[in-house]
XYZ file of C-alpha atoms in Angstrom:
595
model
C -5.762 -20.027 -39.336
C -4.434 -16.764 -38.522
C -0.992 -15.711 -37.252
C -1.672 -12.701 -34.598
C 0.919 -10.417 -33.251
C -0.842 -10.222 -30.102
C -1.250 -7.095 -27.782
C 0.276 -9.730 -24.985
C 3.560 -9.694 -26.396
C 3.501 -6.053 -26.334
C 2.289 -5.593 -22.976
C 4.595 -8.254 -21.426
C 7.587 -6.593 -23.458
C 6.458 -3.231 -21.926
C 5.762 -4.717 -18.503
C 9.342 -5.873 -18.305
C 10.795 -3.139 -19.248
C 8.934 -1.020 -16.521
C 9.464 -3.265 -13.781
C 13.452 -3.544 -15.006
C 12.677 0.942 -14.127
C 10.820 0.501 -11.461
C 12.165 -2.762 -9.582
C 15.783 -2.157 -10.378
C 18.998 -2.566 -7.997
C 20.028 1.078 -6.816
C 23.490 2.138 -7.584
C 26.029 2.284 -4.547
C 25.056 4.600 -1.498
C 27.640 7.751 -2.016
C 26.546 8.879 1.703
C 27.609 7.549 5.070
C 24.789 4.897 6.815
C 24.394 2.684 9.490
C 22.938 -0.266 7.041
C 21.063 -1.409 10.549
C 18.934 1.564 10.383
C 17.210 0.704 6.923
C 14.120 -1.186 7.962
C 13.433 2.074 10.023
C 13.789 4.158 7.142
C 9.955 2.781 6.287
C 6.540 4.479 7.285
C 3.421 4.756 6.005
C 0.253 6.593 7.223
C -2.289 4.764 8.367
C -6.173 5.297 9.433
C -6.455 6.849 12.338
C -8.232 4.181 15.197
C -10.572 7.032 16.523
C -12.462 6.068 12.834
C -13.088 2.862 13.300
C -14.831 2.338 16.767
C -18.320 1.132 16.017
C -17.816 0.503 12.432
C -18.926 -3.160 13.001
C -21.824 -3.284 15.184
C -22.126 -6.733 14.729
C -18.811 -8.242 15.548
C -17.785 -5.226 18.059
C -20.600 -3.194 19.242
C -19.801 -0.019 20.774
C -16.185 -0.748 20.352
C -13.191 -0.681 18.045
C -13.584 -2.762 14.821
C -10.750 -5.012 15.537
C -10.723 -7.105 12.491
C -10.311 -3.941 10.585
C -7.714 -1.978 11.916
C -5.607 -6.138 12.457
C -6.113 -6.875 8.640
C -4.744 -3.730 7.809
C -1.825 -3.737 10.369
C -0.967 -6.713 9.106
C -0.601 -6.023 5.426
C 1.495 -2.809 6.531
C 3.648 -4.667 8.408
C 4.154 -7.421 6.088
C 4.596 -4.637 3.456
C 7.726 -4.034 5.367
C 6.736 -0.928 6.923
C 8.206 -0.293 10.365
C 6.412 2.853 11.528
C 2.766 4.043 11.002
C 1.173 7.504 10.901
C -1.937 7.861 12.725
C -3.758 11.388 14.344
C -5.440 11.620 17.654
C -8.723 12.874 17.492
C -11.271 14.180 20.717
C -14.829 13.858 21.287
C -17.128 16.458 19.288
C -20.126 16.273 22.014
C -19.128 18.956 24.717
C -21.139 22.159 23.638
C -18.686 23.561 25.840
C -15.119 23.473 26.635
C -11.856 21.928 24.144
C -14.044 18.246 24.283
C -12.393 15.009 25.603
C -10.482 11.892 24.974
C -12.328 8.482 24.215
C -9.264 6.586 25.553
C -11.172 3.052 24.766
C -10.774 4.440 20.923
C -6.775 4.091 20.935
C -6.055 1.984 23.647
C -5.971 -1.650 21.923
C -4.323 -0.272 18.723
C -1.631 1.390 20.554
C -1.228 -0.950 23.424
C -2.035 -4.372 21.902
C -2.106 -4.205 18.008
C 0.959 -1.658 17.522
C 3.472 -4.105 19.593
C 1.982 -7.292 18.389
C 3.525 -6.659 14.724
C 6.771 -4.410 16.475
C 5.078 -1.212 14.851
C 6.107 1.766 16.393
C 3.751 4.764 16.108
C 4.071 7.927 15.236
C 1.322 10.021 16.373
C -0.086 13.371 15.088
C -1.129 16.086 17.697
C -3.406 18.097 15.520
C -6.240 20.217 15.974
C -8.032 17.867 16.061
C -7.322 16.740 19.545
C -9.528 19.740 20.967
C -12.701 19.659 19.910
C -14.781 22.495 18.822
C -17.763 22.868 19.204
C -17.627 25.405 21.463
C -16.483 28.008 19.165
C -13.267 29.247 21.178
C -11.890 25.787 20.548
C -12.076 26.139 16.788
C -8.478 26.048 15.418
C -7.988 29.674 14.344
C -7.339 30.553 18.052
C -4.316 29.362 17.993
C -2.716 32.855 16.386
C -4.766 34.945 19.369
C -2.408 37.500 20.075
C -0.712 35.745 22.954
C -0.035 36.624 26.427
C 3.294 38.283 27.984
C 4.252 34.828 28.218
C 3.426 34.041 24.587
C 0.814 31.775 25.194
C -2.720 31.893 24.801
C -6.128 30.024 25.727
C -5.935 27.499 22.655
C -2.498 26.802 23.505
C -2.298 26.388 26.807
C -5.120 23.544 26.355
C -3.437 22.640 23.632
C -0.785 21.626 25.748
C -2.749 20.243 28.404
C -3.958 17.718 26.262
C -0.863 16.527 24.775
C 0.339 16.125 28.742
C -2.935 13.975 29.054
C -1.673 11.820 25.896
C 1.942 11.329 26.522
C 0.834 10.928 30.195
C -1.355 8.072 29.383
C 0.706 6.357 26.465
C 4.381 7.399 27.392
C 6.424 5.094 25.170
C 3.699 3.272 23.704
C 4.569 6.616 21.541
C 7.703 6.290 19.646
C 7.382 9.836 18.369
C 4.862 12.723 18.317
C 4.646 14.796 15.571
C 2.915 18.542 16.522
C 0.711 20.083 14.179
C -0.185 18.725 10.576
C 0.956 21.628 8.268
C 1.325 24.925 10.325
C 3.021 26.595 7.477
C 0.204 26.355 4.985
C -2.863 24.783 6.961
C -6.289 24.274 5.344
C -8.383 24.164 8.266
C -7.105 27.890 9.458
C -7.481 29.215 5.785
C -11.081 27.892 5.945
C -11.818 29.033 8.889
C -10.587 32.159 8.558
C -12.399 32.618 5.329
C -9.222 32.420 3.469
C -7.668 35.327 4.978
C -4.735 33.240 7.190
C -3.060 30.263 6.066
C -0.049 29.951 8.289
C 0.396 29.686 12.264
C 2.099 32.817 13.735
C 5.659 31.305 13.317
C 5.756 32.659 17.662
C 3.424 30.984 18.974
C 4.266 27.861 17.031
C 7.792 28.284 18.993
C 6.357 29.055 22.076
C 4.060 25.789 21.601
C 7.029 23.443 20.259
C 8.978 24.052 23.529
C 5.915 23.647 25.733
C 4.756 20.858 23.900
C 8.953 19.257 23.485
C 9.146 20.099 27.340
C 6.045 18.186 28.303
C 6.202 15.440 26.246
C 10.048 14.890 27.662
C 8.585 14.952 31.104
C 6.321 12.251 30.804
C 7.840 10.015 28.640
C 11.671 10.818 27.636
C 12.532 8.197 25.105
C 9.329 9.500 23.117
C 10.631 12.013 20.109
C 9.287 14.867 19.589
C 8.673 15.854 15.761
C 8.433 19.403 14.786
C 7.819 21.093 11.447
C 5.461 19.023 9.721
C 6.079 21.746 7.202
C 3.802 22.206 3.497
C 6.381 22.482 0.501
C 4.833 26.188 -0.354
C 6.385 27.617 -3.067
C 4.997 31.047 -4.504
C 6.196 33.435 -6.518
C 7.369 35.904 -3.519
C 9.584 32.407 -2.440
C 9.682 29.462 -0.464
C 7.393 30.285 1.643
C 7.748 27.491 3.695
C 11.124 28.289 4.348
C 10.578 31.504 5.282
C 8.122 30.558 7.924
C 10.758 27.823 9.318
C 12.927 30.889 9.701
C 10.569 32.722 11.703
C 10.262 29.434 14.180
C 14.095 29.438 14.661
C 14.063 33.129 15.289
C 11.098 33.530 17.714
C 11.795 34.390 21.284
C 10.635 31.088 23.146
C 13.033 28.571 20.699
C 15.458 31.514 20.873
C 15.702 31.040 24.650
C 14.996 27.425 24.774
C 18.442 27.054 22.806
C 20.514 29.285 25.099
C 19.126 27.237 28.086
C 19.516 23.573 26.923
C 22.126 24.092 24.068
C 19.553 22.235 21.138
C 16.527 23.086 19.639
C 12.969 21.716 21.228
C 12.370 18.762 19.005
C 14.259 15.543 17.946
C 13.741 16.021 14.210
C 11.814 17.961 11.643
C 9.581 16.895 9.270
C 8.779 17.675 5.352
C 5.965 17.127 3.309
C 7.074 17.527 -0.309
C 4.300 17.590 -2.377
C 3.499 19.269 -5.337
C 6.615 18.531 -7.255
C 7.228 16.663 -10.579
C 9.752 14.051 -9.172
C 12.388 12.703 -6.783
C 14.939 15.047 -7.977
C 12.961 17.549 -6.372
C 12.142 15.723 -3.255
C 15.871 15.568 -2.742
C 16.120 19.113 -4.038
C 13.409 20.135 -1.303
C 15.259 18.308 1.470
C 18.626 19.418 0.377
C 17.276 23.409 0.673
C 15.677 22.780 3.821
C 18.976 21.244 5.386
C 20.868 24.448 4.728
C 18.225 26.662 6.389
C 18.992 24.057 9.304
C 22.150 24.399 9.405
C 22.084 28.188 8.765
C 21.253 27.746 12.886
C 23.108 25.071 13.914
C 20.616 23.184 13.830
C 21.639 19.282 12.801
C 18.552 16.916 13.759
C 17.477 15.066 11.408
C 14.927 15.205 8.800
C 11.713 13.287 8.423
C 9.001 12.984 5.256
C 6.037 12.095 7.240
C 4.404 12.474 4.445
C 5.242 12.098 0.554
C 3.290 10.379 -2.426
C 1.609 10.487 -5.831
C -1.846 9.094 -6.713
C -2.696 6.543 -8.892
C -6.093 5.087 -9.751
C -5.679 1.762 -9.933
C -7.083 -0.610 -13.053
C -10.050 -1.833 -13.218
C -11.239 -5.247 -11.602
C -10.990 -8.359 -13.891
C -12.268 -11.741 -12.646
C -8.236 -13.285 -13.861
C -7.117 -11.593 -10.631
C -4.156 -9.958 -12.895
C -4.724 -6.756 -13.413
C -2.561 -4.756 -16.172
C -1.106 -1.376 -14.440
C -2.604 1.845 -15.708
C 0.189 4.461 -16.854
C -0.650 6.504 -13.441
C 0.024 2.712 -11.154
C 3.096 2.669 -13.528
C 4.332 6.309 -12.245
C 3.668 5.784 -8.957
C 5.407 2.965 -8.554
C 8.559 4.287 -10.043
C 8.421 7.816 -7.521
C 7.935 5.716 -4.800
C 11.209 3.566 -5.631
C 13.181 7.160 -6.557
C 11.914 8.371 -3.877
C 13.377 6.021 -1.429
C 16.165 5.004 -3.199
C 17.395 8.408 -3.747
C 16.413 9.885 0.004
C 18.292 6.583 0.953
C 21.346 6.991 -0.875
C 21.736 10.680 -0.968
C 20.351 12.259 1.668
C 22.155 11.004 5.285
C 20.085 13.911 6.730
C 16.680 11.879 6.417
C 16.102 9.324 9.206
C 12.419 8.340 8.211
C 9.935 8.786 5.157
C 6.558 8.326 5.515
C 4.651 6.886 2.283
C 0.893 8.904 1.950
C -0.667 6.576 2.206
C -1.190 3.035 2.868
C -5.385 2.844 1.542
C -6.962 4.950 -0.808
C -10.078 7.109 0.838
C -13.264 7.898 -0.308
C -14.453 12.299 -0.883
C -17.277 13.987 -2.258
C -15.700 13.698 -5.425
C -15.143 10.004 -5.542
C -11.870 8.147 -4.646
C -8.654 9.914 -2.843
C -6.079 7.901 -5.053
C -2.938 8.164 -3.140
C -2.939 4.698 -1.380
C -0.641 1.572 -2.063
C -3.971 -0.595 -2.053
C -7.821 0.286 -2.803
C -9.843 -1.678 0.113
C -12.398 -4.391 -0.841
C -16.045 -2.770 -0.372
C -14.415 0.798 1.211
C -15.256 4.321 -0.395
C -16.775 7.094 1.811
C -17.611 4.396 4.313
C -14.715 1.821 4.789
C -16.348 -1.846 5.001
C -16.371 -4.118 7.825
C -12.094 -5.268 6.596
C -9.314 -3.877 5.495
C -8.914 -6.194 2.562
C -6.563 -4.887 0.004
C -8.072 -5.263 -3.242
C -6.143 -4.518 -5.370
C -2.625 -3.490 -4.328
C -1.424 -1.810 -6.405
C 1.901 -1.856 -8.064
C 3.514 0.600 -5.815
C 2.886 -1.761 -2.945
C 5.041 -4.288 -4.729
C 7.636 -2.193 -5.045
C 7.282 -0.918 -1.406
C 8.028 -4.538 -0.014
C 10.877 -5.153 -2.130
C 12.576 -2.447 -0.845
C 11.614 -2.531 2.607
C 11.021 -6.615 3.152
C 12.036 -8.310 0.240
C 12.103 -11.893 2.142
C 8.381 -11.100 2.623
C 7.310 -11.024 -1.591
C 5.585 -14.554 -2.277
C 7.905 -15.359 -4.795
C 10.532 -14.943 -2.306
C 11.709 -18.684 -1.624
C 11.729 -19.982 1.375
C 13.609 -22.636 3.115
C 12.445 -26.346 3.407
C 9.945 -27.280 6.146
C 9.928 -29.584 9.039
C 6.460 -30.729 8.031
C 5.686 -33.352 6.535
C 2.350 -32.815 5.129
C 4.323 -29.493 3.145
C 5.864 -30.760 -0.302
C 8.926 -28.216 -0.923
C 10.547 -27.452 -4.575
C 13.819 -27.086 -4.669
C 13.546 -26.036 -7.939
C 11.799 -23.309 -7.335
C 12.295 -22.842 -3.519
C 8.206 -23.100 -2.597
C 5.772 -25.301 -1.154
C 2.828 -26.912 -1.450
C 0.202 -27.514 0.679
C -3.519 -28.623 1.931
C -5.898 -27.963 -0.549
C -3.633 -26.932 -3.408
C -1.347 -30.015 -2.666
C -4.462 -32.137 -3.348
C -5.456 -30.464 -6.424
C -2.075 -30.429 -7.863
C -1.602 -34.193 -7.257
C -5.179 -35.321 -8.544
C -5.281 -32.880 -11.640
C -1.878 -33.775 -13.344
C 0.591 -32.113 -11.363
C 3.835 -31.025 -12.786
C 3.182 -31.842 -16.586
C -0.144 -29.814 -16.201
C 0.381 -26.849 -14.010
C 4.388 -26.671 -13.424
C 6.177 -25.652 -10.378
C 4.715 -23.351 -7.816
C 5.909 -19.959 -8.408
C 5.151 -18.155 -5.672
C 3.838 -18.978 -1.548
C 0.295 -18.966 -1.158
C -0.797 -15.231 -0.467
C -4.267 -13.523 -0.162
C -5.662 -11.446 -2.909
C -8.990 -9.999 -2.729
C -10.215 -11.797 -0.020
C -9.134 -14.764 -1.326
C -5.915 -17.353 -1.377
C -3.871 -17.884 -4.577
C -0.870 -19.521 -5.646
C 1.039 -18.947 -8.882
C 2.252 -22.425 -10.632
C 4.427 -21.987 -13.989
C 1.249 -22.620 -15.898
C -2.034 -21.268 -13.910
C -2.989 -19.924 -10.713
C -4.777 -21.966 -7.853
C -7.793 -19.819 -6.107
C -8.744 -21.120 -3.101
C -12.807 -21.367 -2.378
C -13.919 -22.060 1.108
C -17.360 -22.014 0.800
C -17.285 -25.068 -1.661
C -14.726 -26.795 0.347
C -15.127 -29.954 0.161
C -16.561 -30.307 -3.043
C -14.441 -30.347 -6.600
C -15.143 -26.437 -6.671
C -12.555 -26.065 -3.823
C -9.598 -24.968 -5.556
C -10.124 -23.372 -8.948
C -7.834 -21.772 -11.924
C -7.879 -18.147 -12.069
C -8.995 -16.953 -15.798
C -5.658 -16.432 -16.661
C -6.429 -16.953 -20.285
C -8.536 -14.212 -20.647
C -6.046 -11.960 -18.755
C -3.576 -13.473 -21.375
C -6.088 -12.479 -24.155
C -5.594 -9.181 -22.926
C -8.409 -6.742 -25.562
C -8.048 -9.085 -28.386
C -11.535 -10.204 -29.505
C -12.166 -12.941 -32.580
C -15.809 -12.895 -33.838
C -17.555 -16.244 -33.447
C -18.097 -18.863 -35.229
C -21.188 -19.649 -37.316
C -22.464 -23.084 -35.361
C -22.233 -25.972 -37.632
C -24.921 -27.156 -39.199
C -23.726 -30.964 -38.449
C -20.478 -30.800 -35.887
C -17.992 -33.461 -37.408
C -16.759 -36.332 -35.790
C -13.948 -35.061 -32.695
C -15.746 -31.389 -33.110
C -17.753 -29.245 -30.186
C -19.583 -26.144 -30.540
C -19.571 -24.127 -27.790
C -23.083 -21.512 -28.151
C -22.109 -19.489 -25.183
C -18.933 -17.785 -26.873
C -19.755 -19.151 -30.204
C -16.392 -20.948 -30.614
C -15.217 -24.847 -32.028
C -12.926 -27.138 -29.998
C -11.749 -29.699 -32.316
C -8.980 -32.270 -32.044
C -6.230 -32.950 -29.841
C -7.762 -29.787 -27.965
C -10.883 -31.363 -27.317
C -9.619 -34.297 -26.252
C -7.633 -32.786 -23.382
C -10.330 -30.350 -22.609
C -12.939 -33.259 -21.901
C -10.061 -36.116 -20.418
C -8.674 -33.307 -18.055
C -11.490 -31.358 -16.080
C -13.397 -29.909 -18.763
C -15.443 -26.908 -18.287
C -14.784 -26.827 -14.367
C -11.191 -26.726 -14.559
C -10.274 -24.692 -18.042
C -13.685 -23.020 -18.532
C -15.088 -22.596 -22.242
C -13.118 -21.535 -25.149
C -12.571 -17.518 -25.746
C -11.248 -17.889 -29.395
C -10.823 -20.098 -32.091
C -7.522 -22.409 -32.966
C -4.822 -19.870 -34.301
C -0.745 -19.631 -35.414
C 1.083 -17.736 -32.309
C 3.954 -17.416 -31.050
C 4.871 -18.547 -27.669
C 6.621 -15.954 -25.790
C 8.857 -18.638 -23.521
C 10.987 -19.852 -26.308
C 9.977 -18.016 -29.200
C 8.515 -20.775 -31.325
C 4.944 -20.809 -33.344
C 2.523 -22.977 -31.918
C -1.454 -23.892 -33.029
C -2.734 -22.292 -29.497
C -6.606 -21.850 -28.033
C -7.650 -20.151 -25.734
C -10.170 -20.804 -22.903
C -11.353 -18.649 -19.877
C -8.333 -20.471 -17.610
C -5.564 -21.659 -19.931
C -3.873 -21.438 -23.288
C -3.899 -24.524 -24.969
C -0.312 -24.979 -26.962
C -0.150 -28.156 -29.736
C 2.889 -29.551 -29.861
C 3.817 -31.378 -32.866
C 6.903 -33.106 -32.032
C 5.010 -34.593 -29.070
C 2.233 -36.102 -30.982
C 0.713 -39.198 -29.379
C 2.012 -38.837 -26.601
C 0.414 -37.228 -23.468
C 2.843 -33.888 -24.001
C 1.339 -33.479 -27.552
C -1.224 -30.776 -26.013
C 0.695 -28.708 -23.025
C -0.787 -25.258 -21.115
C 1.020 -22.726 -21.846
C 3.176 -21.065 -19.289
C 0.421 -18.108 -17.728
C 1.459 -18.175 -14.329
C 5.038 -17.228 -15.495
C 3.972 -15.099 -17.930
C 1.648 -13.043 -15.525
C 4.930 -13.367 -12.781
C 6.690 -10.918 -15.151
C 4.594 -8.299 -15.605
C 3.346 -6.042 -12.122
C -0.041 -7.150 -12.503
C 0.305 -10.076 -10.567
C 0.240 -9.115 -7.027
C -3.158 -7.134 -6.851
């Protein structure tokens, strides 16, 4: 036998020292808060309704793909997110004319779905709620030199559309944001053949106070949002500053102010990208609150938009998934991002995480979601099932809803047909109640660890010593609830070479051809008196010295495709003398676990 210093030891060592960095209590706030307002510090940006109508022809022809955009409200609300992102978009079928609003596209989600989970909604107004295929519509008409007035065509539609929105939606709308990116826009530099990147800083003015004045009219507990400014630094300056500068200064917010006493908007917004960490992002804010208040101007600040992408690992049928070094970094901006904008920064009322799924381009995946959706790429499938989260996501919802984390305990139910731990502070229930019972139940698995939670479609509950998967379509049968292959997540890249097959297998000896290894022993006994091949799956090594990284002993261990077997000497002949080793806890402390 050999006595391995596994790579196990060195991820879990590694993985607790990350999550002590990236899960770790924030020091006391040094700036003033109203401690009620901190669940509405969380946003996230969502996918915008308008892209799923007819995504499901099946299940919703001709009509918004329900399941989808529920599944992934859900998660995002359960993620502890209080407000979501989305953009309004128009019809592209008018050959003439700024197109038209498909009102059946947004209705449910911001009428139904929205208030169901007590999500309030942000919306963008951005170009893209005039369409363009008439020409004169496309975006780069909005810097026309403008009337006397300081308006032109593409504005003054422009405005007539958001009066059709706010018209139709009025507080359904908890805030309108105008314009994605004025300061630095892609669309205009595209469009203009890279000659203009930036809306005339006038005519953005002149539109803010239409757009503040007509949104206030139809629905005046509906926010208004301005800025939406690019981080745009260059070597001639901050560019984005400068261009805020030229909004404060511009003859229509000029006036505005002298009439009403305040600026036309409730808050601006910030999207801080393109720098190395939070520092910055608190750097950024911190530079664009002194413009602010170079003109009085005190609203607050929002991020409706901030985030770092992270390709997530890659799948592993043990449902644990080791972080990659770039899940690993986001997850630690995303909690110094909050924490510190939380803390440090009064000034910022709401920050928006970009964003909540990664999307499919040209190139292959857009990386900057908190979950990769089951069967999505350029074409989103028929669900928004999160597989995997990713670590960032864990760390989202223990800042923003900790109570909501399935290891979270809960308090004892009323039910009766729900067995509750005390030890632990979980339950167990229906299918996994049975299984636990039947199979050995606290000597062989432990104590739940976690609530039952979905992960990649599918149910799963963490015990001390394996995880329960859930299988509906052999319910029923003994398939029904089966052990996650824990052990070869445990085995982590650690590969023995097989053994030769024996010519003659000795008395209390098995051969296992498919992986080429020998079960012998006390470990073949409790492999073929406790569920065999259906419940631990077939052996992935050989019998070898390890040791155990619960209490820091050496044990004779084996592995198989759903457990570690552990032999414990100074339990020999009894029934403890062979025990499964403690997976479920071990995969608990690393941030691989929730995927």
């Amino acid at each position: 036998m050999q006595v391995i210093g596994r790579s196990l030891r060195v991820v879990l060592a590694c993985s607790l020292t990350l999550i002590s960095l990236v899960l770790a209590p924030s020091p006391p706030s040094q700036a003033a808060r109203d401690p009620a307002s901190y669940g509405e510090f969380f946003g996230i940006v969502g996918r915008d309704p308008w892209y799923e109508f007819n995504t499901d022809p099946e299940r919703y022809p001709v009509r918004t793909n329900r399941a989808f955009l529920e599944t992934m409200m859900a998660e995002m609300a359960r993620m502890g997110a209080r407000w979501v992102r989305i953009e309004f978009h128009a019809e592209y079928d008018q050959p003439s004319g700024p197109g038209w609003i498909d009102w059946e596209k947004h209705d449910w989600y911001l009428l139904e779905l929205a208030p169901r989970y007590a999500m309030k909604v942000l919306a963008v107004l951005g170009s893209g709620i005039l369409a363009d295929l008439d020409a004169s519509y496309a975006f780069s008409h909005i810097n026309v030199p403008p009337d006397r007035d300081g308006r032109n065509r593409y504005t003054r539609a422009f405005v007539e559309r958001t009066a059709d929105i706010a018209g139709r939606y009025g507080p359904a709308l908890a805030a309108i944001e105008l314009l994605n990116e004025p300061n630095a826009n892609e669309l205009l530099w595209e469009e203009t053949n890279q000659q203009v990147h930036a809306v005339r800083p006038d005519i953005y003015g002149r539109l803010a106070v239409d757009v503040y004045e007509t949104v206030k009219r139809q629905s005046p507990s509906t926010r208004v949002v301005a800025g939406s400014i690019l981080f745009d630094r260059q070597e001639d300056g901050d560019r984005h500053l400068a261009w805020l500068r030229a909004v404060y200064e511009s003859p229509a917010v000029q006036d505005f102010r002298a009439r009403t006493g305040r600026y036309p908007w409730d808050a601006l917004s910030l999207h801080p990208y393109f720098l190395p960490n939070a520092a910055s992002v608190l750097a950024t804010v911190r530079e664009l609150r002194a413009v602010q208040l170079e003109y009085g101007d005190t609203s607050p600040i929002w991020l409706t938009e901030v985030g770092m992408p992270a390709e997530p690992a890659a799948w592993s049928p043990a449902g644990v998934l080791d972080p990659t070094p770039a899940e690993l970094a986001q997850a630690a901006f995303l909690r110094q991002v909050y924490t510190l904008l939380w803390e440090q920064a009064p000034e910022v009322e709401r920050v928006f995480w970009f964003k909540f799924e990664d999307f499919g381009t040209s190139h292959g995946y857009a990386n900057w979601g908190l979950v990769r959706l089951l069967d999505s790429s350029m074409v989103y499938g028929r669900e928004a099932i999160p597989w995997p989260r990713k670590p960032a996501f864990l760390v989202y919802q223990s800042l923003a809803r900790p109570d909501a984390l399935p290891t979270s305990r809960v308090a004892p139910p009323d039910d009766p047909n729900v067995r509750y731990f005390p030890e632990t502070g979980h339950t167990l229930s229906g299918p996994f109640r049975r299984y636990w019972e039947a199979n050995g139940g606290l000597a062989a698995f432990g104590y739940p660890l976690t609530e039952p939670f979905w992960s990649g479609g599918r149910l799963v509950q963490f015990f001390e010593r394996a995880c329960f998967e859930y299988w509906p379509e052999f319910r029923g049968t003994p398939n029904e609830v089966q052990l996650a292959h824990l052990g070869r997540w445990a085995l982590g890249n650690h590969s023995f070479a097989a053994q030769p097959p024996p010519e003659k297998p000795a008395p209390g000896e098995r051969y296992f051809p498919e992986t080429g290894f020998v079960v012998r022993g006390a470990f073949l006994r409790y492999w073929e008196q406790n569920g065999g091949l259906a419940r631990f799956g077939l052996p992935i090594s050989p019998e070898f010295r390890e040791v155990n990284p619960s209490d820091g002993k050496e044990y004779t261990v084996q592995y198989f495709e759903r457990a570690r077997f552990e032999f414990h000497p100074e339990a020999v002949g009894t029934r403890y003398e062979v025990q499964l080793g403690l997976l479920g806890a071990q995969a608990l402390q690393t941030l691989g676990w929730y995927r």
